[in-house]
Coordinates of C-alpha atoms in Angstrom, one line a residue:
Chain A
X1 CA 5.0 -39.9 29.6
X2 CA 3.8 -36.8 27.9
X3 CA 6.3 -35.1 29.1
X4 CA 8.7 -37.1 27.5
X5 CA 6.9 -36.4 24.1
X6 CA 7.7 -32.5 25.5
X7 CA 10.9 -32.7 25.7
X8 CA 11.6 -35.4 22.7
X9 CA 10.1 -32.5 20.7
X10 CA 12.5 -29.8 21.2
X11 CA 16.6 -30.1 20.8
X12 CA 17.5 -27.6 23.2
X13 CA 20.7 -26.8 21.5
X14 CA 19.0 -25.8 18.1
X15 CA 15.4 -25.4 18.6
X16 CA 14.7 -24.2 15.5
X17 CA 15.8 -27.3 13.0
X18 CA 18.5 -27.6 10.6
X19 CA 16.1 -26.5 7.6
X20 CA 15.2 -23.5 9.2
X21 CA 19.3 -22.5 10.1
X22 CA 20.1 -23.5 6.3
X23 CA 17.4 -21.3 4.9
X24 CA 18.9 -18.7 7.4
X25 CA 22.4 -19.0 5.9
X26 CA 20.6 -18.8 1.9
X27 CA 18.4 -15.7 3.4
X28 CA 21.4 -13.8 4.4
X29 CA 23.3 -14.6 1.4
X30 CA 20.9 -13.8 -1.4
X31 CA 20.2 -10.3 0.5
X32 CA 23.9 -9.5 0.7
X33 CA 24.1 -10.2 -2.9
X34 CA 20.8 -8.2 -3.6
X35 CA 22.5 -4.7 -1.9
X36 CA 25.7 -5.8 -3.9
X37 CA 23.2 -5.4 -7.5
X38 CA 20.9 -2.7 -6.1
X39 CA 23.4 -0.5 -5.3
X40 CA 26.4 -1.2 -7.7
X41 CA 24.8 -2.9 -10.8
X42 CA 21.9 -1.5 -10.9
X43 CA 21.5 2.2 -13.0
X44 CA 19.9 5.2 -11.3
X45 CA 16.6 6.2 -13.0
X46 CA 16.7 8.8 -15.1
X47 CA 13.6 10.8 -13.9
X48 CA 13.6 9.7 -10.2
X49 CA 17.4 9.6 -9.4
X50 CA 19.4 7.4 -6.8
X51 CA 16.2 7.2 -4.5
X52 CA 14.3 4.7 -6.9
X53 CA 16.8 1.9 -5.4
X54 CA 13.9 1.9 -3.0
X55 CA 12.0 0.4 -5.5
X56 CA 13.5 -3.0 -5.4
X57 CA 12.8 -3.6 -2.2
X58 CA 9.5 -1.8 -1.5
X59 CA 7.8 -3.3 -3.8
X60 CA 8.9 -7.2 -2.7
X61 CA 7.5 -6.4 1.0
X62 CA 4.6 -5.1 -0.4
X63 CA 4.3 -8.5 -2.6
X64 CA 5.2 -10.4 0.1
X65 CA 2.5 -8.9 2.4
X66 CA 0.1 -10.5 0.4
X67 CA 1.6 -13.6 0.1
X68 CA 1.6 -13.6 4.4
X69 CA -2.2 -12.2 4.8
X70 CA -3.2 -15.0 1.9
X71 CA -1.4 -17.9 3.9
X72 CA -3.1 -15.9 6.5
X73 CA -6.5 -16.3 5.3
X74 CA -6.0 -20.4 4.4
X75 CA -4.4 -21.2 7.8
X76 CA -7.7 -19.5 9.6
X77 CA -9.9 -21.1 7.2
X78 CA -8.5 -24.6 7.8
X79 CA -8.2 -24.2 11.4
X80 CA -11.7 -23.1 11.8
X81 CA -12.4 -27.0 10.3
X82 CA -9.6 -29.1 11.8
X83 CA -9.2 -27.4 14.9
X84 CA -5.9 -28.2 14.6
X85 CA -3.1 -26.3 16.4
X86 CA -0.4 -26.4 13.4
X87 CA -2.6 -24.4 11.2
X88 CA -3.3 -21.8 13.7
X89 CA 0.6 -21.2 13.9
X90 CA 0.9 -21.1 10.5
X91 CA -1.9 -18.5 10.8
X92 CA -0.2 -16.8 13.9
X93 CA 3.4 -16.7 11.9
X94 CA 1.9 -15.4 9.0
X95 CA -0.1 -12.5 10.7
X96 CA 2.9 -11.1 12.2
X97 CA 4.8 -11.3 9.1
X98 CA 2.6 -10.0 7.3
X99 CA 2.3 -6.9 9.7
X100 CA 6.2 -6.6 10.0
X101 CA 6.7 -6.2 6.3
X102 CA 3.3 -4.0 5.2
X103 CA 4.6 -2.0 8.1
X104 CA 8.5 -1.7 6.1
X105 CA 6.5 -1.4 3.3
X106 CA 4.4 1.8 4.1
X107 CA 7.3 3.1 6.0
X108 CA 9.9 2.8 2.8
X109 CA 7.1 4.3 0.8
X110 CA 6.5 7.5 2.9
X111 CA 10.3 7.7 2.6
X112 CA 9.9 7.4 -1.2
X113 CA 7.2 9.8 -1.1
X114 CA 8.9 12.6 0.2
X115 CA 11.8 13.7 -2.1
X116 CA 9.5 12.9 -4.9
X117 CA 5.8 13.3 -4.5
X118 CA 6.8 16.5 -2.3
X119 CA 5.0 15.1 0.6
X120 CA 4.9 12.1 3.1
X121 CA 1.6 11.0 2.2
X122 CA -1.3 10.9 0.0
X123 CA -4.3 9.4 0.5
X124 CA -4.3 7.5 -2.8
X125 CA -5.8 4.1 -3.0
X126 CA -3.1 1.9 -2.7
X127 CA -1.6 3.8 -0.2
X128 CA -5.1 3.8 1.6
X129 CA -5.8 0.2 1.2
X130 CA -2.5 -0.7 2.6
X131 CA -3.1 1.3 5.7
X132 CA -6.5 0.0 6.0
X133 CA -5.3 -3.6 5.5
X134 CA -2.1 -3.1 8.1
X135 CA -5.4 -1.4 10.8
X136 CA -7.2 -5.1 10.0
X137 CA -4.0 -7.2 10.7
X138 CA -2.9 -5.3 13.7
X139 CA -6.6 -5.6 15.4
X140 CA -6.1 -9.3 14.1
X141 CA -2.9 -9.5 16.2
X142 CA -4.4 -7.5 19.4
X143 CA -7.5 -9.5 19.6
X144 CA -5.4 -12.6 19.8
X145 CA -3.0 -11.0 22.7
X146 CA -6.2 -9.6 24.7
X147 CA -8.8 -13.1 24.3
X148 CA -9.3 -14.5 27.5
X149 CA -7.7 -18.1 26.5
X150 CA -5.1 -18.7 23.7
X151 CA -7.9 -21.2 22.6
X152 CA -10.2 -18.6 22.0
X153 CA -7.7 -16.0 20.7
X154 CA -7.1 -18.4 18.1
X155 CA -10.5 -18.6 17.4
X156 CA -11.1 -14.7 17.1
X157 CA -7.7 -14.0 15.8
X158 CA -9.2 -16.8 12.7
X159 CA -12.4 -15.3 12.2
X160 CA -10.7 -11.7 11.5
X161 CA -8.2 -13.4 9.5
X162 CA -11.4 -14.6 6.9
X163 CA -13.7 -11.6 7.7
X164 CA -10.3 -9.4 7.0
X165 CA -9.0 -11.1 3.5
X166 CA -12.7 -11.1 2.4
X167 CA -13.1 -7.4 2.8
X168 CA -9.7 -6.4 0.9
X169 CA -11.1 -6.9 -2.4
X170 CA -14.1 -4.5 -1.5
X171 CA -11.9 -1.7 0.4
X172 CA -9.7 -2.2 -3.2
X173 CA -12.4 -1.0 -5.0
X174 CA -14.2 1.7 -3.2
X175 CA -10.9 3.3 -1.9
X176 CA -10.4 3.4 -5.8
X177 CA -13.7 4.8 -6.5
X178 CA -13.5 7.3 -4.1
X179 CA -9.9 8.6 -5.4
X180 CA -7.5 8.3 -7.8
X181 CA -0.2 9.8 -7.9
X182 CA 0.6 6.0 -7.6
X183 CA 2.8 4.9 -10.7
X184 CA 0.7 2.4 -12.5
X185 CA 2.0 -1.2 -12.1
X186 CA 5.2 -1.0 -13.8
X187 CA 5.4 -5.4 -13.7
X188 CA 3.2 -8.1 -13.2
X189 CA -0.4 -8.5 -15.8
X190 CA -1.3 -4.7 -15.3
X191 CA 1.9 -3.5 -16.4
X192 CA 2.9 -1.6 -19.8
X193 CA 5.3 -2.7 -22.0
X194 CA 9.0 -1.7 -21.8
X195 CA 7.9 0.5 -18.4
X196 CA 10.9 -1.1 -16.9
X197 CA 14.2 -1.7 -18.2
X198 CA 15.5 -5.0 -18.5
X199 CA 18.3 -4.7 -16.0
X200 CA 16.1 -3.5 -13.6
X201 CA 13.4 -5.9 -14.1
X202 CA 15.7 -8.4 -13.7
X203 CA 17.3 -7.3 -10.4
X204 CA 13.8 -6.6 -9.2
X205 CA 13.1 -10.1 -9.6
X206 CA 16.4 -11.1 -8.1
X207 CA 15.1 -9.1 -5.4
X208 CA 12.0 -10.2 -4.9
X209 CA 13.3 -14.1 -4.8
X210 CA 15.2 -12.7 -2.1
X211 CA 12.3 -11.4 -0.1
X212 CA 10.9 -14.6 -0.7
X213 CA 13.8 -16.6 1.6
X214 CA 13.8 -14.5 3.8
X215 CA 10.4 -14.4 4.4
X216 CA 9.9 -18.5 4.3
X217 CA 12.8 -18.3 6.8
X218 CA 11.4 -16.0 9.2
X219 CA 7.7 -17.9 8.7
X220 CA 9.6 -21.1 9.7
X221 CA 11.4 -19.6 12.3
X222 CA 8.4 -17.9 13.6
X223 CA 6.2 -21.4 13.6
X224 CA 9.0 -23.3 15.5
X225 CA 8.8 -20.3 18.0
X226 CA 5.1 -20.3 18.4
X227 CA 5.6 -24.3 18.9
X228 CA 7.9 -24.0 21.3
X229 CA 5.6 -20.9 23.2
X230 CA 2.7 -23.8 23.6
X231 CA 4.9 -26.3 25.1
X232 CA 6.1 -23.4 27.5
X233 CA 2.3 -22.6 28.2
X234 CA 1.7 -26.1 28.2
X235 CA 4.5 -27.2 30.6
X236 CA 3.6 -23.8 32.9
X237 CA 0.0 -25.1 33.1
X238 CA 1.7 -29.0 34.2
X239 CA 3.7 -27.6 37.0
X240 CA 0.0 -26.3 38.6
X241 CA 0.4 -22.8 37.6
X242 CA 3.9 -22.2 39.2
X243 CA 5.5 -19.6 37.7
X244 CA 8.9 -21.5 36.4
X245 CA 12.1 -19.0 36.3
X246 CA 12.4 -18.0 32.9
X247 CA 8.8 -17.5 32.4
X248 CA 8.0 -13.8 31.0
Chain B
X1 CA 8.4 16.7 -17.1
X2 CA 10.1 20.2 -16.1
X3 CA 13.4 20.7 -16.1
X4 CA 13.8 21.6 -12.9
X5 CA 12.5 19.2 -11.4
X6 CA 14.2 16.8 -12.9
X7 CA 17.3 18.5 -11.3
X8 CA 15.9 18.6 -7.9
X9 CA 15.0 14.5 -8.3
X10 CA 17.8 13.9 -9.2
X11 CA 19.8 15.8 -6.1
X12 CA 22.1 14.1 -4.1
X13 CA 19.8 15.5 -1.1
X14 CA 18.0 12.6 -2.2
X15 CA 20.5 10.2 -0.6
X16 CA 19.9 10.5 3.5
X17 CA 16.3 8.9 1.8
X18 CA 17.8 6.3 0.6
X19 CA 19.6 5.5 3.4
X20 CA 17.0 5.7 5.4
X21 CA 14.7 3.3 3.9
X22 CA 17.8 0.4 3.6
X23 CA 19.1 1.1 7.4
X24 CA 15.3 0.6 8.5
X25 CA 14.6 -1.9 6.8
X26 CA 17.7 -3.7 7.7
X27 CA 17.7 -2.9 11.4
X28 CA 13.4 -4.3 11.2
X29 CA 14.3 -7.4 9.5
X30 CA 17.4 -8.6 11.7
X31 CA 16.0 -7.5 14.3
X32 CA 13.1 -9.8 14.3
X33 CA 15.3 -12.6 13.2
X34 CA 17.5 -12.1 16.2
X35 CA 14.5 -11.4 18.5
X36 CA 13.0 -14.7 17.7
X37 CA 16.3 -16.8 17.2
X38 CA 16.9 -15.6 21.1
X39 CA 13.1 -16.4 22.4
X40 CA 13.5 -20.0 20.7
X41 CA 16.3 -20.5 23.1
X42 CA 15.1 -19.0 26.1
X43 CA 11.8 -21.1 25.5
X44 CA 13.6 -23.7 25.0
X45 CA 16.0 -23.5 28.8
X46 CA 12.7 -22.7 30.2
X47 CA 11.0 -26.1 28.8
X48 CA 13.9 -27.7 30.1
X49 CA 14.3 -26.5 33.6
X50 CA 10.7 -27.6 34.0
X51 CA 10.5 -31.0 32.3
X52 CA 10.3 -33.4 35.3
X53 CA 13.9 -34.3 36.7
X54 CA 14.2 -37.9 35.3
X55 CA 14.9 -35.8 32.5
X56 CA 17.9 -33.8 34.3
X57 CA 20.8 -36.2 34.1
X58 CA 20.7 -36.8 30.7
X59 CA 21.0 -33.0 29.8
X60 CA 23.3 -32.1 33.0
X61 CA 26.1 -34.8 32.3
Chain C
X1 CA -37.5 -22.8 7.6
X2 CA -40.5 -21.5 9.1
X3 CA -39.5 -23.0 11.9
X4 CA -36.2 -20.9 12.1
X5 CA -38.0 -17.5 11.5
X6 CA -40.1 -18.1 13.6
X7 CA -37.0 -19.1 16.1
X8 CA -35.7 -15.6 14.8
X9 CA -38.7 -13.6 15.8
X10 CA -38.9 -14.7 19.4
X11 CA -35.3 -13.9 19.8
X12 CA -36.3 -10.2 18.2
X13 CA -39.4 -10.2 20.1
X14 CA -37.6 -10.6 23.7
X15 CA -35.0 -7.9 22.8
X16 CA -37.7 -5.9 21.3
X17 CA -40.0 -6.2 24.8
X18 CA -37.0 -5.6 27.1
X19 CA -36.5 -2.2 25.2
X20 CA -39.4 -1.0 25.5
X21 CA -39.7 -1.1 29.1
X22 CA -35.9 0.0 29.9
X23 CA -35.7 1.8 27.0
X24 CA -32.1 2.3 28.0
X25 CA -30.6 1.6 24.5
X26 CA -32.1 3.7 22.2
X27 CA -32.8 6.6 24.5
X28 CA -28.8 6.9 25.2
X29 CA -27.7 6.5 21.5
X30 CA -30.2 9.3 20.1
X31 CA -28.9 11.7 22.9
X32 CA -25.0 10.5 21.7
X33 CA -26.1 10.5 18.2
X34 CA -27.3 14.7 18.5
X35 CA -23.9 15.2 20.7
X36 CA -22.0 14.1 17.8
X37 CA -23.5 16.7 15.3
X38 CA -23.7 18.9 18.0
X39 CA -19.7 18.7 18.2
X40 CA -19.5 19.0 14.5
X41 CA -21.0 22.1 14.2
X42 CA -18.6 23.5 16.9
X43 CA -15.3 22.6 15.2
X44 CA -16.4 22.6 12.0
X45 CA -18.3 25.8 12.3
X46 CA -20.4 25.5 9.0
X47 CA -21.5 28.7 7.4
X48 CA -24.7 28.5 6.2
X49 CA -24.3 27.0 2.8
X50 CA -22.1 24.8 3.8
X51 CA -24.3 22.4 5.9
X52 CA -25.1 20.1 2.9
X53 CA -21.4 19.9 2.0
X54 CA -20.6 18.6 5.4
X55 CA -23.6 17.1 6.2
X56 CA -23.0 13.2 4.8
X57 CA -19.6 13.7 6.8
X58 CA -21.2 14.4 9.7
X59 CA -24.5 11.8 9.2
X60 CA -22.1 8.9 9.0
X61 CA -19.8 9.6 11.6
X62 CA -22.8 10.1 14.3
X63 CA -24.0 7.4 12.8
X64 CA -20.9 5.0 12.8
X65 CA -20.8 5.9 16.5
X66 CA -23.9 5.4 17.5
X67 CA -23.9 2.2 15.3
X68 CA -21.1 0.9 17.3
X69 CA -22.9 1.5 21.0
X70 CA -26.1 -0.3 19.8
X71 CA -24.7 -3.3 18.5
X72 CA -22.0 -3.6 21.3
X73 CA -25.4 -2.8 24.1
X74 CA -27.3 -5.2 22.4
X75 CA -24.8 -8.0 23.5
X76 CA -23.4 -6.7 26.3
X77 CA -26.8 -6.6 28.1
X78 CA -27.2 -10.5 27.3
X79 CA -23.8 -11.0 28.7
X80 CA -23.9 -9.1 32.0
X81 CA -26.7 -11.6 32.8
X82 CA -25.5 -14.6 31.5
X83 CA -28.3 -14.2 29.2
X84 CA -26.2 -15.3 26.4
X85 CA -25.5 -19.3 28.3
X86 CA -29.2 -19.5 28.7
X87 CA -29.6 -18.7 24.9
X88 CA -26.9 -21.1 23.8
X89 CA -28.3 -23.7 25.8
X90 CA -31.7 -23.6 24.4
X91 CA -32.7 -25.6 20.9
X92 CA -32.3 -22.1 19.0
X93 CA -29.3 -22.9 16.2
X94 CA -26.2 -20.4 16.5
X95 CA -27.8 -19.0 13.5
X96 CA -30.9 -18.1 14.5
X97 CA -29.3 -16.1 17.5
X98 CA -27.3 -14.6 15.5
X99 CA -29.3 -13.0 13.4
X100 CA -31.7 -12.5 15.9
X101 CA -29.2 -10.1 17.9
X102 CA -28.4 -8.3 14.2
X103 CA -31.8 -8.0 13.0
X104 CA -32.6 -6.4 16.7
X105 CA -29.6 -3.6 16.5
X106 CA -30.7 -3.3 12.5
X107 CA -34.1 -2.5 14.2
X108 CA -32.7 -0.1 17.0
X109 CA -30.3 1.8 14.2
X110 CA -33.0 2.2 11.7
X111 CA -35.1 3.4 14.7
X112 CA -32.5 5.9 15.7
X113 CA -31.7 6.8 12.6
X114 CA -35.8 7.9 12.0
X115 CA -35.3 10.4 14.2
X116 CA -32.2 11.5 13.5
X117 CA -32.2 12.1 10.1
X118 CA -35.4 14.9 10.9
X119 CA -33.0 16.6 13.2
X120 CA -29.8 16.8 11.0
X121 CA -31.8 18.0 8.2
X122 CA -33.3 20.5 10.2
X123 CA -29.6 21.3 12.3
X124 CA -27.6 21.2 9.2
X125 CA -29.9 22.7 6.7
X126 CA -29.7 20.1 4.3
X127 CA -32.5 17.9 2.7
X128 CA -31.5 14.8 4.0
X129 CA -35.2 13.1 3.5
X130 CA -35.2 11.7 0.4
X131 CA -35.5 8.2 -1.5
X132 CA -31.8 7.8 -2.1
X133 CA -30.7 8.5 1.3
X134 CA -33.6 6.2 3.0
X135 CA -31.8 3.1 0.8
X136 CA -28.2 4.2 1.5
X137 CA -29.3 3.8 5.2
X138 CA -30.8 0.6 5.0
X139 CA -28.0 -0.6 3.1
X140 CA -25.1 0.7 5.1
X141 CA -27.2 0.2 8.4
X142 CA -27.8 -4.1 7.6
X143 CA -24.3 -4.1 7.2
X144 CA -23.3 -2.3 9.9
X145 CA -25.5 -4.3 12.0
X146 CA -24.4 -7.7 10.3
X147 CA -20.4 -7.1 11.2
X148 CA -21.1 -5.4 14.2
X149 CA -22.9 -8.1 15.7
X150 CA -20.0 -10.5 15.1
X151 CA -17.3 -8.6 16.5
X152 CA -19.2 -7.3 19.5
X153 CA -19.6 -10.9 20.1
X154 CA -15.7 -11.3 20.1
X155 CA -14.9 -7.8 21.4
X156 CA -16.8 -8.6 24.9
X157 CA -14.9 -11.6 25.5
X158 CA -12.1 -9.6 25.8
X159 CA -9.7 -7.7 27.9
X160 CA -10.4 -3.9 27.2
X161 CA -13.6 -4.4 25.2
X162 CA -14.2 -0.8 24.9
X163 CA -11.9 -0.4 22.8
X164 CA -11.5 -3.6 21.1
X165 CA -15.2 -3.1 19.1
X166 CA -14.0 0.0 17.2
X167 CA -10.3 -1.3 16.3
X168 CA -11.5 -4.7 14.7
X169 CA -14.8 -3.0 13.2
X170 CA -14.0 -0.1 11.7
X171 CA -11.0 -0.9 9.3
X172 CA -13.3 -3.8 7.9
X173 CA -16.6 -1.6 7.4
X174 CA -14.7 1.1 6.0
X175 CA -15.6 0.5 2.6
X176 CA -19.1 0.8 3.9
X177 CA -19.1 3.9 5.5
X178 CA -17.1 5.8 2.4
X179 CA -19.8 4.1 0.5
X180 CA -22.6 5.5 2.3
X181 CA -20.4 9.1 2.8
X182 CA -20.7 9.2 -1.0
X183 CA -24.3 7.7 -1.8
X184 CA -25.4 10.3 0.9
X185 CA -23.5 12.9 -1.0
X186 CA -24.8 12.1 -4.6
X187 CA -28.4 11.9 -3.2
X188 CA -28.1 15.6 -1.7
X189 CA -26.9 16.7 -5.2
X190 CA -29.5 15.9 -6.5
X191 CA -28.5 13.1 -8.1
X192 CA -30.7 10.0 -6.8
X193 CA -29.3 6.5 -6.7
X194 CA -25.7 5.9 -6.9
X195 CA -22.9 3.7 -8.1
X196 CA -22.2 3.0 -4.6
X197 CA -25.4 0.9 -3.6
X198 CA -24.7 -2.0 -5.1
X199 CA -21.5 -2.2 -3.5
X200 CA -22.8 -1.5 -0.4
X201 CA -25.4 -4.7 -1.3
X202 CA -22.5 -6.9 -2.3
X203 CA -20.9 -5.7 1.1
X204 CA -24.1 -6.2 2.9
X205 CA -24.9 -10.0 1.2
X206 CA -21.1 -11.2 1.3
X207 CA -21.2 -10.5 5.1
X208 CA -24.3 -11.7 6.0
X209 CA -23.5 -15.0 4.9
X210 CA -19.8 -15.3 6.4
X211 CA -20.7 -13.6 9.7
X212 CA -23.2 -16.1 11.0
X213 CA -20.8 -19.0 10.3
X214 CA -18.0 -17.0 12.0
X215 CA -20.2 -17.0 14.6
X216 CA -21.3 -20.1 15.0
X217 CA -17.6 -20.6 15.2
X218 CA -17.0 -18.4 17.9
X219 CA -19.5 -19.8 20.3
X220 CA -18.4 -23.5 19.8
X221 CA -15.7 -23.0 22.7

């Protein structure tokens, strides 16, 4: 009986849902036709050369980071009530996420940094609450893997999730007190008027739509996953322990 | 802004950079796409091959 | 209320009583705490004025140290015993134990700290005993002892625990430690109170009202 509800579940064909493969297709062609206007229509910069194309897509995974660690925070915050698996995935997806692009994010921007900052890193506030905030979501992620019980792990993994978004606010502002070569915000409420040009703007927003698919697709893709890894734990666990043949 | 520095931000030395940053950015991105588009099926067989065996003929034939 | 600070005080009491005859805890960090300077000194090889430069460095990394054995002895010595069942299955609320365990380690820091301050002043030639180092360490230390007691919670529950503690703590009470890095620093420049204290108290209050619902979360399972 509830194994039929197992296996009713899952199409083993295409286990991860027609939304999720059509938001796949959209994902691959809005990035195709991002490179196409970041690297053909797109202008070099006059002070910072050919390397600013970097720009249109560091800055989106940066974005986007915060998006994941925000979702993040509400999944662990309403999974801590409910008890509910479905927000603990959505928690789970979004950590890993979240890590994969700050991750991109830092590494594109040491790139960036070197041919024109002159070094690899600084330890500027941004740059230092990013790392800080990639250290907090990577613990996040290892005390999941390491918790005695997935139950728990969720539990932990939640509670570092809150305790985690709560504290970027205050690492924002001391890191900035305690330094302060960034560029200041160049779009969004911060910036200054006219910082960007209006093709660039423009493909930077093209971009950062982009980043957006593809992110919602991998979150998707990355929840259907984690449902499918507890019916797998929760099949193993029905067959009395047995290790079954394509268990990892 | 200096001159010269201008020159040297603007050098085409700049480019292996760029590269760089797109090619690992890329090769990240697919790659966990990829990664998880195979574990969905290999979960998947593996949720199969141990749901009980009323279950087999349907999928077998 | 009364009722619950009074629940509280037993818990401190007990913890409190248990020191004092193994005196295990306290003992062990003050040696590790004088290590840590001790090693300092070595690699950093101050020259004599110098020590008050480095000196809020080297406090708060002794300290952060230390910090992180007392909070994570505090709970592992209830756990090795199953102490920490017994607790949950008395009437005491999760609260109560809670800040019981974080008022105890907030007891044992401050303790340590007493007597190490003394010696780093002494060691480092630097005036570390004044007003506005005495609040930065109350302030950074209920803080310290607030988050700590959380994750030490979590961090013994899992594999590698050693290890776990300072990977999950230290990125979060980061903003904490540079604040009390540069409080410390302002006081020995003779500057008195800082900026940085009432971060350090909006820190200190924010977290001492999410940690003991986190863990009262924790110890539903």
């Amino acid at each position: 009986m509830s194994s039929d509800a197992v296996t009713a579940r899952i199409s083993p064909a295409k286990p991860l849902g027609q939304t999720t493969r059509w938001l796949g297709l959209l994902a691959l062609v809005l990035t195709l036709a991002d490179l196409y206007l970041i690297f053909l229509v797109a202008p070099a910069d006059a002070v910072l050369g050919q390397v600013q194309r970097i720009f249109y897509i560091h800055v989106p995974m940066a974005v986007l980071s915060f998006l994941a660690f925000f979702l993040v925070f509400v999944g662990s915050l309403v999974f801590l009530m409910r008890r509910t698996p479905r927000w603990d995935r959505l928690a789970h997806a979004a950590t890993e996420i979240g890590v994969v692009l700050v991750t991109l994010a830092l590494l594109t921007g040491i790139i960036w940094a070197r041919p024109v900052w002159g070094v690899w890193w600084t330890w500027e506030p941004r740059l230092t609450t990013t790392l800080i905030l990639w250290l907090i979501y990577v613990a996040c992620l290892m005390v999941r893997a390491y918790a005695p019980s997935r139950s728990r792990g969720a539990v932990y993994a939640a509670v570092v999730g809150i305790i985690g978004f709560a504290d970027v606010p205050i690492v924002y502002y001391s890191v900035q007190w305690w330094r302060s070569i960034h560029p200041a915000p160049v779009v969004g409420p911060l910036a200054e008027a006219g910082a960007l040009e209006p093709i660039m703007l423009a493909i930077f927003l093209f971009s950062l739509a982009a980043f957006l698919v593809v992110f919602l697709y991998l979150l998707l893709q990355r929840i259907a996953v984690r449902r499918l890894e507890d019916q797998a734990a929760g099949v193993r666990l029905a067959s009395g322990g047995q290790a079954s043949p394509g268990a990892p | 802004m200096d001159f010269t520095l201008l020159q040297s931000q603007a050098a085409p030395e700049n480019m292996p950079y760029l590269a760089a940053a797109f090619v690992l950015t890329g090769a990240v991105l697919l790659g966990y796409a990829l990664f998880m588009a195979w574990r969905a099926n290999s979960l998947a067989r593996e949720i199969r091959a141990s749901s009980p065996s009323t279950e087999l003929p349907r999928s077998r034939e | 209320m009364t009722q619950f600070l009074g629940t509280v005080a037993v818990l401190v009491w007990k913890d409190l009583k248990l020191e004092f005859r193994s005196r295990d805890i306290l003992v062990s960090v003050l040696v590790f705490g004088l290590l840590v300077a001790l090693l300092f000194s070595f690699a950093l090889k101050p020259s004599p004025g110098e020590g008050a430069r480095l000196a809020p460095a080297i406090l708060w990394v002794a300290l952060a140290f230390s910090g992180t054995i007392t909070v994570t002895r505090t709970f592992v010595r209830e756990q090795e015993q199953g102490g920490l069942e017994g607790l949950l299955l008395t009437p005491a609320s999760r609260d109560a134990i809670f800040l019981g365990k974080a008022l105890t380690s907030f007891l044992f820091m401050l303790a340590v700290e007493a007597v190490l301050l003394p010696a780093f002043s002494a060691l480092l030639a630097a005036p570390l005993l004044s007003a506005g180092i005495a609040v930065t360490a109350v302030l950074a230390t209920l803080g310290f002892a607030t988050l700590g007691t959380l994750f030490s919670a979590i961090a013994v529950q899992t594999r590698s625990r050693e290890i776990m503690l300072p990977v999950l703590f230290f990125p979060i009470i980061l903003p904490l430690l540079i604040g009390a890095v540069e409080s410390s620093a302002h006081a020995l420049s003779g500057g008195g109170f800082s900026r940085w204290l009432p971060l350090m108290g909006v820190f200190d209050a924010l977290f001492l009202v999410l940690c003991p619902w986190a863990f009262g979360a924790i110890m539903e399972e």
